[in-house]
N, CA, C and O of each residue as an XYZ file, in Angstrom:
204
protein
N     -49.890      0.460      7.912
C     -49.201      0.584      6.645
C     -50.216      0.679      5.515
O     -51.341      0.185      5.605
N     -49.781      1.319      4.475
C     -50.642      1.458      3.302
C     -50.765      0.120      2.582
O     -49.852     -0.704      2.631
N     -51.897     -0.093      1.913
C     -52.088     -1.355      1.181
C     -51.006     -1.601      0.122
O     -50.611     -2.744     -0.107
N     -50.532     -0.536     -0.519
C     -49.495     -0.720     -1.543
C     -48.176     -1.180     -0.922
O     -47.438     -1.957     -1.528
N     -47.885     -0.702      0.277
C     -46.668     -1.113      0.976
C     -46.760     -2.578      1.361
O     -45.801     -3.332      1.192
N     -47.906     -2.980      1.876
C     -48.104     -4.379      2.248
C     -47.980     -5.293      1.033
O     -47.414     -6.383      1.115
N     -48.513     -4.836     -0.085
C     -48.435     -5.618     -1.320
C     -46.977     -5.783     -1.763
O     -46.561     -6.872     -2.159
N     -46.208     -4.689     -1.692
C     -44.799     -4.740     -2.076
C     -44.021     -5.660     -1.143
O     -43.183     -6.440     -1.598
N     -44.293     -5.576      0.165
C     -43.602     -6.440      1.121
C     -43.915     -7.907      0.850
O     -43.035     -8.761      0.965
N     -45.155     -8.202      0.492
C     -45.517     -9.581      0.154
C     -44.783    -10.055     -1.091
O     -44.336    -11.201     -1.151
N     -44.656     -9.180     -2.086
C     -43.909     -9.536     -3.297
C     -42.443     -9.829     -2.972
O     -41.855    -10.769     -3.506
N     -41.868     -9.021     -2.098
C     -40.477     -9.219     -1.691
C     -40.329    -10.562     -0.991
O     -39.376    -11.295     -1.256
N     -41.267    -10.895     -0.092
C     -41.210    -12.175      0.612
C     -41.363    -13.349     -0.351
O     -40.684    -14.365     -0.196
N     -42.243    -13.226     -1.339
C     -42.434    -14.297     -2.316
C     -41.154    -14.531     -3.119
O     -40.735    -15.672     -3.319
N     -40.543    -13.443     -3.573
C     -39.287    -13.571     -4.329
C     -38.188    -14.180     -3.466
O     -37.401    -14.997     -3.944
N     -38.132    -13.783     -2.191
C     -37.113    -14.321     -1.287
C     -37.316    -15.819     -1.098
O     -36.344    -16.574     -1.065
N     -38.561    -16.253     -0.974
C     -38.838    -17.678     -0.807
C     -38.413    -18.480     -2.024
O     -37.964    -19.619     -1.892
N     -38.551    -17.897     -3.208
C     -38.120    -18.577     -4.433
C     -36.604    -18.736     -4.471
O     -36.091    -19.747     -4.950
N     -35.894    -17.733     -3.966
C     -34.432    -17.716     -4.071
C     -33.702    -18.341     -2.891
O     -32.503    -18.603     -2.980
N     -34.400    -18.584     -1.789
C     -33.744    -19.142     -0.609
C     -33.105    -20.481     -0.939
O     -33.716    -21.334     -1.582
N     -31.895    -20.648     -0.500
C     -31.170    -21.882     -0.735
C     -30.399    -21.914     -2.038
O     -29.623    -22.841     -2.273
N     -30.597    -20.917     -2.893
C     -29.891    -20.895     -4.163
C     -28.648    -20.019     -4.119
O     -27.804    -20.086     -5.012
N     -28.536    -19.197     -3.079
C     -27.400    -18.286     -2.961
C     -27.228    -17.903     -1.492
O     -28.142    -18.102     -0.693
N     -26.077    -17.359     -1.133
C     -25.885    -16.900      0.247
C     -26.885    -15.799      0.601
O     -27.344    -15.059     -0.269
N     -27.210    -15.703      1.872
C     -28.228    -14.759      2.336
C     -27.882    -13.311      1.982
O     -28.753    -12.559      1.543
N     -26.635    -12.917      2.166
C     -26.280    -11.524      1.876
C     -26.458    -11.214      0.392
O     -26.889    -10.116      0.038
N     -26.136    -12.155     -0.464
C     -26.334    -11.945     -1.909
C     -27.819    -11.835     -2.222
O     -28.221    -11.055     -3.087
N     -28.635    -12.616     -1.519
C     -30.085    -12.559     -1.685
C     -30.608    -11.170     -1.342
O     -31.411    -10.607     -2.087
N     -30.158    -10.613     -0.220
C     -30.592     -9.273      0.186
C     -30.196     -8.225     -0.845
O     -30.980     -7.337     -1.178
N     -28.980     -8.338     -1.340
C     -28.492     -7.367     -2.319
C     -29.274     -7.466     -3.622
O     -29.657     -6.451     -4.203
N     -29.508     -8.689     -4.077
C     -30.241     -8.880     -5.331
C     -31.674     -8.364     -5.216
O     -32.163     -7.689     -6.122
N     -32.348     -8.674     -4.115
C     -33.714     -8.177     -3.926
C     -33.730     -6.660     -3.786
O     -34.650     -6.001     -4.269
N     -32.723     -6.107     -3.132
C     -32.626     -4.659     -3.007
C     -32.509     -3.983     -4.357
O     -33.158     -2.969     -4.610
N     -31.677     -4.547     -5.228
C     -31.521     -3.993     -6.572
C     -32.812     -4.147     -7.370
O     -33.200     -3.245     -8.112
N     -33.473     -5.289     -7.217
C     -34.695     -5.564     -7.961
C     -35.827     -4.622     -7.562
O     -36.580     -4.158     -8.418
N     -35.950     -4.338     -6.260
C     -37.060     -3.531     -5.775
C     -36.667     -2.089     -5.454
O     -37.509     -1.313     -5.002
N     -35.422     -1.721     -5.675
C     -34.997     -0.349     -5.450
C     -34.900      0.034     -3.983
O     -35.176      1.174     -3.612
N     -34.507     -0.919     -3.154
C     -34.366     -0.678     -1.723
C     -32.958     -1.081     -1.292
O     -32.242     -1.754     -2.033
N     -32.570     -0.666     -0.095
C     -31.252     -1.054      0.422
C     -31.325     -2.478      0.952
O     -32.398     -2.983      1.280
N     -30.151     -3.119      1.029
C     -30.134     -4.481      1.555
C     -30.553     -4.505      3.022
O     -31.127     -5.491      3.484
N     -30.274     -3.436      3.752
C     -30.692     -3.343      5.156
C     -32.216     -3.322      5.267
O     -32.786     -3.977      6.140
N     -32.867     -2.581      4.395
C     -34.333     -2.504      4.403
C     -34.948     -3.855      4.035
O     -35.952     -4.261      4.621
N     -34.355     -4.545      3.076
C     -34.839     -5.875      2.692
C     -34.740     -6.820      3.890
O     -35.665     -7.587      4.156
N     -33.616     -6.765      4.613
C     -33.448     -7.621      5.792
C     -34.529     -7.342      6.823
O     -35.063     -8.272      7.427
N     -34.857     -6.075      7.032
C     -35.889     -5.727      8.012
C     -37.258     -6.237      7.576
O     -38.034     -6.718      8.402
N     -37.560     -6.132      6.280
C     -38.845     -6.601      5.767
C     -38.953     -8.109      5.938
O     -39.991     -8.613      6.366
N     -37.888     -8.830      5.608
C     -37.922    -10.285      5.707
C     -37.887    -10.770      7.163
O     -38.331    -11.880      7.456
N     -37.372     -9.957      8.058
C     -37.307    -10.337      9.454
C     -38.664    -10.258     10.152
O     -38.901    -10.951     11.141
N     -39.546     -9.417      9.634
C     -40.876     -9.273     10.226
C     -41.699    -10.507      9.938
O     -41.822    -10.928      8.788
N     -42.261    -11.087     10.983
C     -43.131    -12.257     10.823
C     -44.567    -11.775     10.808
O     -44.954    -10.923     11.608
N     -45.347    -12.317      9.906
C     -46.757    -11.943      9.808
C     -47.613    -13.027     10.392
O     -48.838    -12.905     10.407
């Protein structure tokens, strides 16, 4: 993966960690998708990958 993609994925994971427990998981995916311009399905795949 390109360095910019890895950086974006890390930003998404950081934001998800901040929001975990404050809202239902599906709402979290939708909110992050809107924030980063991605689909909720893509956000789920990014967060599912363990580094």
